[in-house]
Amino acid sequence: MASCPALDRLHIDPQELRRALGSFPTGVSIVTTRDAEGNPRGMTANSFTSVSLDPPLILVCVSKMASSFPAFGGCDAFAVNLLHEKQGRISSLFASKVVDKFADIDHDIFHTGAPVLSDCLTWFDCTVHERVDAGDHVVLLGRVEAFATTALKPLAFCRGRYAEVKDPQPPLRTVKG
Ligand SMILES: Cc1cc2nc3c(=O)[nH]c(=O)nc-3n(C[C@H](O)[C@H](O)[C@H](O)COP(=O)(O)O)c2cc1C
C-alpha cells in the first residue's frame, strides 16, 4: 500500500495542508462590503461555495487577519463578484494591501448597498444570514437578494496559479434579480 505523507505525521504542517487544499480547482471572486464609514471594501476570495437553493444561500470564508475583516465582521450585507477570464489583474489588486482598491474600479449598487463590480462574470448581492466562527476564518453565510450572470468564461485558480476553464457551457439564459 502506498504511503500517504499527510497521514504519516501526527502534526499537520500548515504549508503542506495549504498545498494539498490548493489542488482543488476553484473560481475566483471579489467579496465586497462597506465599512462603518460607508467606504467600499473588498478582497479576493476563492472560498466561495453555493449552499442552498431554498432559501438561497451562499458562503465565503474571511480570514481574521484580513485588514477588511472588521468590515466583514460588522456588516449587514455583502456581495460576491465572480471574475471572468480577463480579470487576473483585478484578482491580484484585491488580494493586495492597496489602501483604496476601488479607486479605478467601476461599481454599482443594487439591492443591499454592497458594491457590485460593473465588470464581472456573475454577482450575488446578499444580506448576512449567519456568521460562523471557524478557526482563523469566519464563515460568512449570505442570503442572495439579487444576482446576475453572463456567458463569459470564468477565471479559475488551482495550485496557486490562475487557470483557464477550457469548455464552459454557456448559461441557458442571463438572469437579473
Ligand atoms: C486566488 C486567491 C484566493 C483567496 N481566497 C481567500 C479567501 O477565500 N479568504 C480569505 O480570507 N483570503 C483569501 N485570499 C487572500 C486575500 O485576498 C488577501 O489576504 C487580501 O490581502 C485581503 O485583503 P485585505 O487585507 O485588504 O482585507 C485569497 C487570495 C487569492 C490570490
Tab-separated table of N, CA and C in Angstrom, residues 31 33-36 41-43 60-78 97 101 131-140:
chain	number	residue	atom	x	y	z
A	31	VAL	N	-15.073	39.518	-2.879
A	31	VAL	CA	-16.170	39.706	-1.925
A	31	VAL	C	-16.075	41.140	-1.416
A	33	THR	N	-17.987	44.718	0.602
A	33	THR	CA	-18.948	45.238	1.554
A	33	THR	C	-18.629	46.717	1.775
A	34	ARG	N	-19.294	47.330	2.764
A	34	ARG	CA	-18.953	48.701	3.172
A	34	ARG	C	-18.574	48.678	4.632
A	35	ASP	N	-17.551	49.497	4.967
A	35	ASP	CA	-17.146	49.567	6.371
A	35	ASP	C	-18.061	50.530	7.131
A	36	ALA	N	-17.763	50.733	8.407
A	36	ALA	CA	-18.634	51.539	9.269
A	36	ALA	C	-18.769	52.971	8.757
A	41	ARG	N	-15.162	48.180	0.617
A	41	ARG	CA	-14.029	47.312	0.989
A	41	ARG	C	-14.172	46.010	0.209
A	42	GLY	N	-13.043	45.387	-0.118
A	42	GLY	CA	-13.142	44.145	-0.874
A	42	GLY	C	-11.874	43.332	-0.803
A	43	MET	N	-12.019	42.051	-0.978
A	43	MET	CA	-10.855	41.160	-1.009
A	43	MET	C	-11.120	39.982	-1.950
A	60	VAL	N	-18.832	32.408	2.001
A	60	VAL	CA	-17.440	32.736	1.721
A	60	VAL	C	-16.729	32.784	3.071
A	61	CYS	N	-15.453	32.373	3.104
A	61	CYS	CA	-14.688	32.354	4.359
A	61	CYS	C	-13.732	33.543	4.369
A	62	VAL	N	-13.784	34.348	5.426
A	62	VAL	CA	-12.967	35.565	5.520
A	62	VAL	C	-11.951	35.400	6.646
A	63	SER	N	-10.683	35.606	6.312
A	63	SER	CA	-9.605	35.483	7.297
A	63	SER	C	-9.698	36.573	8.362
A	64	LYS	N	-9.467	36.174	9.604
A	64	LYS	CA	-9.447	37.163	10.687
A	64	LYS	C	-8.224	38.072	10.572
A	65	MET	N	-7.235	37.691	9.739
A	65	MET	CA	-6.033	38.506	9.541
A	65	MET	C	-6.226	39.580	8.472
A	66	ALA	N	-7.294	39.489	7.702
A	66	ALA	CA	-7.512	40.459	6.611
A	66	ALA	C	-7.779	41.841	7.198
A	67	SER	N	-7.238	42.880	6.543
A	67	SER	CA	-7.481	44.234	7.061
A	67	SER	C	-8.950	44.623	6.888
A	68	SER	N	-9.638	43.982	5.964
A	68	SER	CA	-11.074	44.263	5.787
A	68	SER	C	-11.939	43.398	6.704
A	69	PHE	N	-11.313	42.586	7.557
A	69	PHE	CA	-12.105	41.700	8.418
A	69	PHE	C	-13.107	42.459	9.309
A	70	PRO	N	-12.699	43.586	9.937
A	70	PRO	CA	-13.683	44.295	10.763
A	70	PRO	C	-14.921	44.710	9.954
A	71	ALA	N	-14.711	45.083	8.691
A	71	ALA	CA	-15.854	45.463	7.848
A	71	ALA	C	-16.757	44.261	7.611
A	72	PHE	N	-16.162	43.097	7.278
A	72	PHE	CA	-16.980	41.905	7.036
A	72	PHE	C	-17.563	41.363	8.339
A	73	GLY	N	-16.862	41.604	9.445
A	73	GLY	CA	-17.353	41.126	10.742
A	73	GLY	C	-18.539	41.923	11.253
A	74	GLY	N	-18.712	43.170	10.741
A	74	GLY	CA	-19.770	44.026	11.272
A	74	GLY	C	-20.857	44.383	10.276
A	75	CYS	N	-20.757	43.865	9.048
A	75	CYS	CA	-21.702	44.319	8.008
A	75	CYS	C	-23.030	43.565	8.061
A	76	ASP	N	-24.058	44.189	7.469
A	76	ASP	CA	-25.360	43.533	7.323
A	76	ASP	C	-25.514	42.914	5.937
A	77	ALA	N	-24.642	43.342	5.020
A	77	ALA	CA	-24.779	42.897	3.631
A	77	ALA	C	-23.407	42.827	2.972
A	78	PHE	N	-23.306	41.967	1.973
A	78	PHE	CA	-22.059	41.872	1.196
A	78	PHE	C	-22.414	41.354	-0.191
A	97	LYS	N	-2.589	44.714	-0.420
A	97	LYS	CA	-2.899	45.593	0.710
A	97	LYS	C	-3.052	47.046	0.253
A	101	LYS	N	-8.641	50.134	-3.012
A	101	LYS	CA	-8.698	49.166	-4.112
A	101	LYS	C	-9.749	49.540	-5.155
A	131	ARG	N	-23.075	34.294	10.694
A	131	ARG	CA	-21.609	34.239	10.754
A	131	ARG	C	-21.241	33.056	11.645
A	132	VAL	N	-20.304	32.232	11.172
A	132	VAL	CA	-19.873	31.075	11.958
A	132	VAL	C	-18.379	31.206	12.210
A	133	ASP	N	-18.003	31.238	13.490
A	133	ASP	CA	-16.586	31.315	13.836
A	133	ASP	C	-15.924	29.988	13.472
A	134	ALA	N	-14.818	30.042	12.731
A	134	ALA	CA	-14.183	28.799	12.260
A	134	ALA	C	-12.669	28.975	12.260
A	135	GLY	N	-12.039	28.774	13.415
A	135	GLY	CA	-10.577	28.852	13.500
A	135	GLY	C	-10.076	30.229	13.146
A	136	ASP	N	-9.153	30.304	12.167
A	136	ASP	CA	-8.601	31.611	11.798
A	136	ASP	C	-9.465	32.334	10.750
A	137	HIS	N	-10.618	31.773	10.428
A	137	HIS	CA	-11.552	32.413	9.498
A	137	HIS	C	-12.941	32.534	10.140
A	138	VAL	N	-13.765	33.370	9.537
A	138	VAL	CA	-15.194	33.395	9.850
A	138	VAL	C	-15.940	33.018	8.575
A	139	VAL	N	-16.865	32.088	8.709
A	139	VAL	CA	-17.692	31.709	7.557
A	139	VAL	C	-18.861	32.685	7.492
A	140	LEU	N	-18.947	33.365	6.356
A	140	LEU	CA	-19.994	34.365	6.151
A	140	LEU	C	-21.054	33.739	5.243
